PDB file of C-alpha atoms in Angstrom:
ATOM      1  CA  MET A   1     -54.180 -66.962 -82.876  1.00 36.00           C
ATOM      2  CA  ASN A   2     -54.288 -64.435 -85.716  1.00 39.00           C
ATOM      3  CA  GLU A   3     -55.608 -60.988 -84.997  1.00 43.00           C
ATOM      4  CA  PRO A   4     -59.248 -60.411 -85.900  1.00 43.00           C
ATOM      5  CA  THR A   5     -60.509 -58.946 -89.147  1.00 45.00           C
ATOM      6  CA  ALA A   6     -64.023 -58.198 -90.267  1.00 38.00           C
ATOM      7  CA  SER A   7     -63.990 -61.310 -92.453  1.00 41.00           C
ATOM      8  CA  GLN A   8     -62.953 -63.574 -89.580  1.00 65.00           C
ATOM      9  CA  GLY A   9     -65.937 -62.896 -87.366  1.00 85.00           C
ATOM     10  CA  ARG A  10     -67.774 -60.625 -85.027  1.00 95.00           C
ATOM     11  CA  ILE A  11     -66.353 -58.788 -82.037  1.00 97.00           C
ATOM     12  CA  LEU A  12     -68.059 -59.120 -78.678  1.00 98.00           C
ATOM     13  CA  ILE A  13     -67.869 -56.185 -76.261  1.00 98.00           C
ATOM     14  CA  VAL A  14     -69.054 -56.857 -72.720  1.00 98.00           C
ATOM     15  CA  THR A  15     -69.772 -54.063 -70.241  1.00 98.00           C
ATOM     16  CA  ALA A  16     -71.195 -54.217 -66.739  1.00 98.00           C
ATOM     17  CA  VAL A  17     -73.970 -51.610 -66.929  1.00 98.00           C
ATOM     18  CA  ASP A  18     -76.131 -49.882 -69.510  1.00 98.00           C
ATOM     19  CA  ALA A  19     -74.309 -46.531 -69.270  1.00 98.00           C
ATOM     20  CA  GLU A  20     -71.040 -48.200 -70.331  1.00 98.00           C
ATOM     21  CA  ARG A  21     -72.782 -50.131 -73.106  1.00 98.00           C
ATOM     22  CA  ASP A  22     -74.369 -46.937 -74.418  1.00 98.00           C
ATOM     23  CA  ALA A  23     -71.009 -45.127 -74.437  1.00 98.00           C
ATOM     24  CA  VAL A  24     -69.480 -47.958 -76.454  1.00 98.00           C
ATOM     25  CA  LEU A  25     -72.387 -47.930 -78.899  1.00 98.00           C
ATOM     26  CA  ARG A  26     -72.053 -44.179 -79.402  1.00 98.00           C
ATOM     27  CA  GLY A  27     -68.406 -44.730 -80.235  1.00 97.00           C
ATOM     28  CA  ILE A  28     -68.718 -47.575 -82.738  1.00 96.00           C
ATOM     29  CA  GLY A  29     -71.907 -46.353 -84.363  1.00 94.00           C
ATOM     30  CA  ASP A  30     -73.681 -48.853 -86.612  1.00 91.00           C
ATOM     31  CA  ASP A  31     -70.651 -51.006 -87.441  1.00 92.00           C
ATOM     32  CA  PRO A  32     -72.197 -54.468 -87.925  1.00 92.00           C
ATOM     33  CA  ARG A  33     -69.113 -56.361 -86.736  1.00 94.00           C
ATOM     34  CA  PHE A  34     -69.709 -55.433 -83.105  1.00 97.00           C
ATOM     35  CA  VAL A  35     -72.087 -57.012 -80.608  1.00 97.00           C
ATOM     36  CA  VAL A  36     -72.327 -55.060 -77.336  1.00 98.00           C
ATOM     37  CA  ALA A  37     -73.874 -56.499 -74.184  1.00 97.00           C
ATOM     38  CA  ALA A  38     -74.298 -55.215 -70.627  1.00 98.00           C
ATOM     39  CA  ALA A  39     -73.893 -58.443 -68.650  1.00 97.00           C
ATOM     40  CA  GLY A  40     -74.007 -57.177 -65.060  1.00 97.00           C
ATOM     41  CA  VAL A  41     -71.546 -56.216 -62.351  1.00 98.00           C
ATOM     42  CA  GLY A  42     -68.741 -58.521 -61.264  1.00 97.00           C
ATOM     43  CA  PRO A  43     -66.727 -61.395 -62.723  1.00 97.00           C
ATOM     44  CA  ALA A  44     -69.484 -64.001 -62.411  1.00 97.00           C
ATOM     45  CA  PHE A  45     -72.029 -62.020 -64.435  1.00 98.00           C
ATOM     46  CA  ALA A  46     -69.343 -61.006 -66.913  1.00 98.00           C
ATOM     47  CA  ALA A  47     -68.248 -64.612 -67.448  1.00 98.00           C
ATOM     48  CA  ALA A  48     -71.820 -65.857 -67.796  1.00 98.00           C
ATOM     49  CA  GLY A  49     -72.800 -63.104 -70.209  1.00 98.00           C
ATOM     50  CA  ALA A  50     -69.701 -63.513 -72.335  1.00 98.00           C
ATOM     51  CA  ALA A  51     -69.990 -67.300 -72.415  1.00 98.00           C
ATOM     52  CA  PHE A  52     -73.658 -67.117 -73.433  1.00 97.00           C
ATOM     53  CA  ALA A  53     -72.828 -64.800 -76.343  1.00 97.00           C
ATOM     54  CA  LEU A  54     -69.686 -66.651 -77.442  1.00 97.00           C
ATOM     55  CA  ALA A  55     -71.585 -69.956 -77.534  1.00 96.00           C
ATOM     56  CA  GLU A  56     -73.264 -68.698 -80.721  1.00 94.00           C
ATOM     57  CA  GLY A  57     -69.887 -68.996 -82.447  1.00 93.00           C
ATOM     58  CA  GLY A  58     -68.414 -66.802 -85.141  1.00 95.00           C
ATOM     59  CA  TYR A  59     -66.559 -64.413 -82.840  1.00 97.00           C
ATOM     60  CA  ALA A  60     -62.984 -63.280 -83.489  1.00 96.00           C
ATOM     61  CA  LEU A  61     -62.420 -61.237 -80.321  1.00 97.00           C
ATOM     62  CA  ALA A  62     -63.988 -60.541 -76.917  1.00 98.00           C
ATOM     63  CA  ILE A  63     -63.452 -57.212 -75.151  1.00 98.00           C
ATOM     64  CA  SER A  64     -64.205 -56.295 -71.551  1.00 98.00           C
ATOM     65  CA  ALA A  65     -64.937 -52.574 -71.495  1.00 98.00           C
ATOM     66  CA  GLY A  66     -66.073 -49.969 -69.021  1.00 98.00           C
ATOM     67  CA  ILE A  67     -64.964 -47.547 -66.370  1.00 98.00           C
ATOM     68  CA  GLY A  68     -62.664 -48.368 -63.477  1.00 98.00           C
ATOM     69  CA  GLY A  69     -60.181 -47.141 -60.927  1.00 98.00           C
ATOM     70  CA  GLY A  70     -56.672 -45.987 -61.759  1.00 98.00           C
ATOM     71  CA  PHE A  71     -53.541 -46.631 -59.709  1.00 97.00           C
ATOM     72  CA  ALA A  72     -51.559 -43.574 -58.667  1.00 94.00           C
ATOM     73  CA  GLY A  73     -48.725 -42.790 -61.034  1.00 94.00           C
ATOM     74  CA  ARG A  74     -50.100 -45.108 -63.717  1.00 95.00           C
ATOM     75  CA  ALA A  75     -53.500 -43.767 -64.809  1.00 97.00           C
ATOM     76  CA  GLY A  76     -55.338 -40.603 -63.854  1.00 95.00           C
ATOM     77  CA  VAL A  77     -59.030 -39.754 -63.885  1.00 96.00           C
ATOM     78  CA  GLY A  78     -60.325 -39.348 -67.427  1.00 95.00           C
ATOM     79  CA  GLU A  79     -57.459 -41.368 -68.897  1.00 97.00           C
ATOM     80  CA  LEU A  80     -57.577 -44.798 -70.502  1.00 98.00           C
ATOM     81  CA  VAL A  81     -55.877 -48.101 -69.748  1.00 98.00           C
ATOM     82  CA  VAL A  82     -55.550 -50.914 -72.276  1.00 98.00           C
ATOM     83  CA  ALA A  83     -54.625 -54.193 -70.622  1.00 98.00           C
ATOM     84  CA  ASP A  84     -51.475 -56.090 -71.508  1.00 97.00           C
ATOM     85  CA  ALA A  85     -52.647 -58.790 -69.069  1.00 97.00           C
ATOM     86  CA  ILE A  86     -55.809 -59.405 -67.071  1.00 98.00           C
ATOM     87  CA  HIS A  87     -55.459 -60.611 -63.480  1.00 97.00           C
ATOM     88  CA  ALA A  88     -58.085 -62.210 -61.244  1.00 97.00           C
ATOM     89  CA  ALA A  89     -56.505 -60.260 -58.420  1.00 96.00           C
ATOM     90  CA  ASP A  90     -58.401 -61.616 -55.427  1.00 94.00           C
ATOM     91  CA  LEU A  91     -58.783 -65.233 -56.571  1.00 94.00           C
ATOM     92  CA  GLY A  92     -56.837 -67.298 -54.065  1.00 93.00           C
ATOM     93  CA  ALA A  93     -56.505 -67.861 -50.357  1.00 94.00           C
ATOM     94  CA  GLU A  94     -55.686 -65.852 -47.275  1.00 92.00           C
ATOM     95  CA  THR A  95     -52.895 -67.512 -45.278  1.00 92.00           C
ATOM     96  CA  PRO A  96     -50.912 -66.577 -42.150  1.00 93.00           C
ATOM     97  CA  GLU A  97     -48.155 -65.475 -44.525  1.00 88.00           C
ATOM     98  CA  GLY A  98     -50.509 -63.315 -46.571  1.00 89.00           C
ATOM     99  CA  PHE A  99     -52.514 -63.699 -49.774  1.00 92.00           C
ATOM    100  CA  ARG A 100     -51.640 -66.556 -52.141  1.00 91.00           C
ATOM    101  CA  ASP A 101     -53.143 -66.642 -55.624  1.00 90.00           C
ATOM    102  CA  VAL A 102     -54.420 -69.796 -57.287  1.00 90.00           C
ATOM    103  CA  GLU A 103     -51.160 -70.324 -59.146  1.00 89.00           C
ATOM    104  CA  ALA A 104     -49.201 -70.366 -55.891  1.00 89.00           C
ATOM    105  CA  LEU A 105     -51.786 -72.792 -54.525  1.00 91.00           C
ATOM    106  CA  GLY A 106     -51.310 -75.099 -57.506  1.00 90.00           C
ATOM    107  CA  PHE A 107     -54.811 -74.650 -58.905  1.00 93.00           C
ATOM    108  CA  GLY A 108     -54.063 -73.017 -62.256  1.00 89.00           C
ATOM    109  CA  SER A 109     -53.461 -69.411 -63.174  1.00 90.00           C
ATOM    110  CA  ALA A 110     -55.058 -66.129 -62.180  1.00 92.00           C
ATOM    111  CA  ARG A 111     -53.583 -64.323 -65.204  1.00 95.00           C
ATOM    112  CA  PHE A 112     -55.068 -64.129 -68.695  1.00 96.00           C
ATOM    113  CA  ALA A 113     -53.128 -63.095 -71.777  1.00 96.00           C
ATOM    114  CA  VAL A 114     -54.484 -60.549 -74.260  1.00 97.00           C
ATOM    115  CA  GLU A 115     -53.925 -59.717 -77.919  1.00 95.00           C
ATOM    116  CA  ALA A 116     -50.829 -57.693 -77.057  1.00 93.00           C
ATOM    117  CA  LYS A 117     -50.088 -56.200 -80.477  1.00 95.00           C
ATOM    118  CA  LEU A 118     -53.666 -55.066 -80.929  1.00 96.00           C
ATOM    119  CA  ALA A 119     -53.694 -53.595 -77.410  1.00 97.00           C
ATOM    120  CA  ALA A 120     -50.504 -51.651 -78.116  1.00 96.00           C
ATOM    121  CA  ARG A 121     -51.865 -50.317 -81.423  1.00 96.00           C
ATOM    122  CA  TRP A 122     -55.076 -49.179 -79.756  1.00 97.00           C
ATOM    123  CA  ALA A 123     -53.173 -47.306 -77.059  1.00 97.00           C
ATOM    124  CA  GLU A 124     -50.912 -45.723 -79.680  1.00 96.00           C
ATOM    125  CA  ALA A 125     -53.920 -44.592 -81.712  1.00 97.00           C
ATOM    126  CA  LEU A 126     -55.458 -43.060 -78.586  1.00 97.00           C
ATOM    127  CA  ARG A 127     -52.274 -41.121 -77.832  1.00 97.00           C
ATOM    128  CA  GLU A 128     -52.052 -39.912 -81.428  1.00 96.00           C
ATOM    129  CA  ALA A 129     -55.618 -38.644 -81.021  1.00 96.00           C
ATOM    130  CA  GLY A 130     -54.598 -36.684 -77.934  1.00 96.00           C
ATOM    131  CA  ARG A 131     -55.908 -39.118 -75.312  1.00 96.00           C
ATOM    132  CA  ALA A 132     -53.747 -40.190 -72.384  1.00 96.00           C
ATOM    133  CA  ALA A 133     -53.572 -43.978 -72.571  1.00 97.00           C
ATOM    134  CA  ALA A 134     -51.491 -46.440 -70.591  1.00 96.00           C
ATOM    135  CA  VAL A 135     -50.782 -50.077 -71.366  1.00 97.00           C
ATOM    136  CA  GLY A 136     -50.461 -52.321 -68.321  1.00 97.00           C
ATOM    137  CA  PRO A 137     -52.041 -55.036 -66.215  1.00 98.00           C
ATOM    138  CA  ILE A 138     -55.650 -54.585 -65.132  1.00 98.00           C
ATOM    139  CA  ALA A 139     -56.789 -56.191 -61.878  1.00 98.00           C
ATOM    140  CA  THR A 140     -60.222 -57.798 -61.630  1.00 98.00           C
ATOM    141  CA  VAL A 141     -61.676 -57.751 -58.117  1.00 97.00           C
ATOM    142  CA  SER A 142     -64.993 -58.807 -56.633  1.00 96.00           C
ATOM    143  CA  THR A 143     -64.792 -56.082 -53.974  1.00 95.00           C
ATOM    144  CA  THR A 144     -63.496 -52.716 -55.120  1.00 95.00           C
ATOM    145  CA  THR A 145     -60.603 -51.242 -53.206  1.00 96.00           C
ATOM    146  CA  GLY A 146     -61.476 -48.704 -50.535  1.00 95.00           C
ATOM    147  CA  THR A 147     -58.276 -48.193 -48.550  1.00 96.00           C
ATOM    148  CA  ALA A 148     -54.702 -47.180 -49.195  1.00 96.00           C
ATOM    149  CA  VAL A 149     -53.534 -50.423 -47.565  1.00 95.00           C
ATOM    150  CA  THR A 150     -55.451 -52.595 -50.030  1.00 95.00           C
ATOM    151  CA  ALA A 151     -54.319 -50.451 -52.969  1.00 96.00           C
ATOM    152  CA  ALA A 152     -50.696 -50.886 -51.909  1.00 96.00           C
ATOM    153  CA  ALA A 153     -51.162 -54.644 -51.493  1.00 94.00           C
ATOM    154  CA  LEU A 154     -52.598 -54.986 -55.000  1.00 95.00           C
ATOM    155  CA  ALA A 155     -49.810 -52.880 -56.474  1.00 96.00           C
ATOM    156  CA  ALA A 156     -47.233 -55.099 -54.771  1.00 94.00           C
ATOM    157  CA  ARG A 157     -48.995 -58.267 -55.901  1.00 93.00           C
ATOM    158  CA  ILE A 158     -49.260 -57.223 -59.565  1.00 95.00           C
ATOM    159  CA  PRO A 159     -46.185 -55.233 -60.666  1.00 95.00           C
ATOM    160  CA  GLY A 160     -47.108 -52.307 -62.878  1.00 96.00           C
ATOM    161  CA  VAL A 161     -50.854 -52.683 -62.340  1.00 98.00           C
ATOM    162  CA  ALA A 162     -52.559 -49.690 -63.912  1.00 98.00           C
ATOM    163  CA  ALA A 163     -56.271 -50.120 -63.271  1.00 98.00           C
ATOM    164  CA  GLU A 164     -58.848 -52.009 -61.247  1.00 98.00           C
ATOM    165  CA  ALA A 165     -62.285 -53.156 -62.353  1.00 98.00           C
ATOM    166  CA  MET A 166     -64.710 -55.990 -61.681  1.00 98.00           C
ATOM    167  CA  GLU A 167     -65.344 -57.825 -64.955  1.00 98.00           C
ATOM    168  CA  GLY A 168     -62.220 -58.340 -67.077  1.00 98.00           C
ATOM    169  CA  ALA A 169     -61.175 -61.755 -65.792  1.00 98.00           C
ATOM    170  CA  GLY A 170     -64.723 -63.051 -66.226  1.00 98.00           C
ATOM    171  CA  VAL A 171     -64.793 -62.069 -69.898  1.00 98.00           C
ATOM    172  CA  ALA A 172     -61.246 -63.355 -70.395  1.00 98.00           C
ATOM    173  CA  ALA A 173     -62.108 -66.721 -68.828  1.00 97.00           C
ATOM    174  CA  ALA A 174     -65.101 -67.151 -71.130  1.00 98.00           C
ATOM    175  CA  ALA A 175     -63.013 -66.143 -74.139  1.00 98.00           C
ATOM    176  CA  TYR A 176     -60.268 -68.569 -73.154  1.00 97.00           C
ATOM    177  CA  LYS A 177     -62.748 -71.441 -72.919  1.00 96.00           C
ATOM    178  CA  ALA A 178     -64.186 -70.490 -76.325  1.00 96.00           C
ATOM    179  CA  GLY A 179     -60.761 -70.241 -77.956  1.00 96.00           C
ATOM    180  CA  VAL A 180     -61.221 -66.537 -78.683  1.00 97.00           C
ATOM    181  CA  PRO A 181     -58.623 -63.832 -77.919  1.00 97.00           C
ATOM    182  CA  ALA A 182     -59.458 -61.120 -75.405  1.00 98.00           C
ATOM    183  CA  LEU A 183     -58.821 -57.458 -74.677  1.00 98.00           C
ATOM    184  CA  GLU A 184     -59.758 -55.154 -71.829  1.00 98.00           C
ATOM    185  CA  ILE A 185     -60.021 -51.363 -71.804  1.00 98.00           C
ATOM    186  CA  ARG A 186     -60.900 -49.150 -68.854  1.00 98.00           C
ATOM    187  CA  ALA A 187     -61.675 -45.458 -68.720  1.00 98.00           C
ATOM    188  CA  ILE A 188     -60.636 -44.122 -65.336  1.00 98.00           C
ATOM    189  CA  SER A 189     -63.377 -42.579 -63.216  1.00 97.00           C
ATOM    190  CA  ASN A 190     -61.597 -42.544 -59.839  1.00 96.00           C
ATOM    191  CA  ALA A 191     -58.344 -43.290 -58.081  1.00 96.00           C
ATOM    192  CA  VAL A 192     -57.821 -46.719 -56.514  1.00 97.00           C
ATOM    193  CA  GLY A 193     -57.639 -46.276 -52.742  1.00 95.00           C
ATOM    194  CA  PRO A 194     -59.772 -44.509 -50.121  1.00 94.00           C
ATOM    195  CA  ARG A 195     -63.297 -44.020 -51.449  1.00 89.00           C
ATOM    196  CA  ASP A 196     -64.115 -40.402 -52.235  1.00 88.00           C
ATOM    197  CA  ARG A 197     -67.303 -40.264 -54.271  1.00 88.00           C
ATOM    198  CA  ALA A 198     -67.048 -36.488 -54.583  1.00 88.00           C
ATOM    199  CA  ALA A 199     -63.852 -36.931 -56.614  1.00 89.00           C
ATOM    200  CA  TRP A 200     -65.294 -39.468 -59.051  1.00 93.00           C
ATOM    201  CA  ARG A 201     -65.705 -38.320 -62.662  1.00 96.00           C
ATOM    202  CA  ILE A 202     -67.989 -40.905 -64.191  1.00 96.00           C
ATOM    203  CA  GLY A 203     -69.160 -38.612 -66.996  1.00 96.00           C
ATOM    204  CA  ASP A 204     -65.580 -37.871 -68.053  1.00 96.00           C
ATOM    205  CA  ALA A 205     -64.754 -41.569 -67.985  1.00 97.00           C
ATOM    206  CA  LEU A 206     -67.754 -42.483 -70.134  1.00 98.00           C
ATOM    207  CA  ALA A 207     -66.783 -39.786 -72.630  1.00 98.00           C
ATOM    208  CA  ALA A 208     -63.269 -41.248 -72.793  1.00 98.00           C
ATOM    209  CA  LEU A 209     -64.705 -44.728 -73.320  1.00 98.00           C
ATOM    210  CA  GLU A 210     -66.842 -43.457 -76.195  1.00 98.00           C
ATOM    211  CA  ALA A 211     -63.793 -41.814 -77.776  1.00 98.00           C
ATOM    212  CA  ALA A 212     -61.777 -45.018 -77.442  1.00 98.00           C
ATOM    213  CA  PHE A 213     -64.349 -47.045 -79.328  1.00 98.00           C
ATOM    214  CA  ALA A 214     -64.773 -44.382 -81.983  1.00 97.00           C
ATOM    215  CA  LEU A 215     -61.129 -45.098 -82.850  1.00 96.00           C
ATOM    216  CA  PHE A 216     -61.232 -48.861 -82.582  1.00 97.00           C
ATOM    217  CA  PRO A 217     -62.632 -49.694 -86.068  1.00 94.00           C
ATOM    218  CA  GLU A 218     -59.744 -47.716 -87.585  1.00 92.00           C
ATOM    219  CA  VAL A 219     -57.283 -49.588 -85.355  1.00 94.00           C
ATOM    220  CA  LEU A 220     -58.610 -52.859 -86.775  1.00 92.00           C
ATOM    221  CA  ARG A 221     -58.345 -51.602 -90.347  1.00 86.00           C
ATOM    222  CA  ASN A 222     -54.727 -50.523 -89.849  1.00 76.00           C
ATOM    223  CA  ARG A 223     -53.566 -53.815 -88.332  1.00 68.00           C
TER     224      ARG A 223
END
């Protein structure tokens, strides 16, 4: 599918909560191409919200956006991750031999492709603007990671995984069904692993998210 332009249609941006939506809106300003919706927390709400919006038609791209956790050595607090693939990381079955995803079970795929060239350009533009930005897989989970053991298991399951969040695969699934390409971007508010609320930097992450979307219209123009 060709990459989106203003003439090809609108761009849907789906966040989980109002604070993320508001950060995105501050970034893009009054650009009429963008429709921004806070659909709720988790892949089910994200999929339902994205599908409801995409059913109107006329969309060229769907983006899952918000804050998330960063994997050690891949993305630090206050940095950004642009997905090169979106994984439904806990969609599968627990077996005596360990976790098996739906692909291993023969029920389809737990991985969604993204608009890779556009993702790479966005990350490059962020770096040129002085923002630390990684490109890598983003894991979608229904239960956020709270231990080092689970973080290590996810990292082993998805080589190179850079971030964890709760909505990307839901948006990607809706986009896939609608025949629309998808992206995901996460601003890192905390490290993936043992929960330490005192170390979270939600304000910094929301500021990074705003900055990312302030650049995005220019990224589209310079395709």
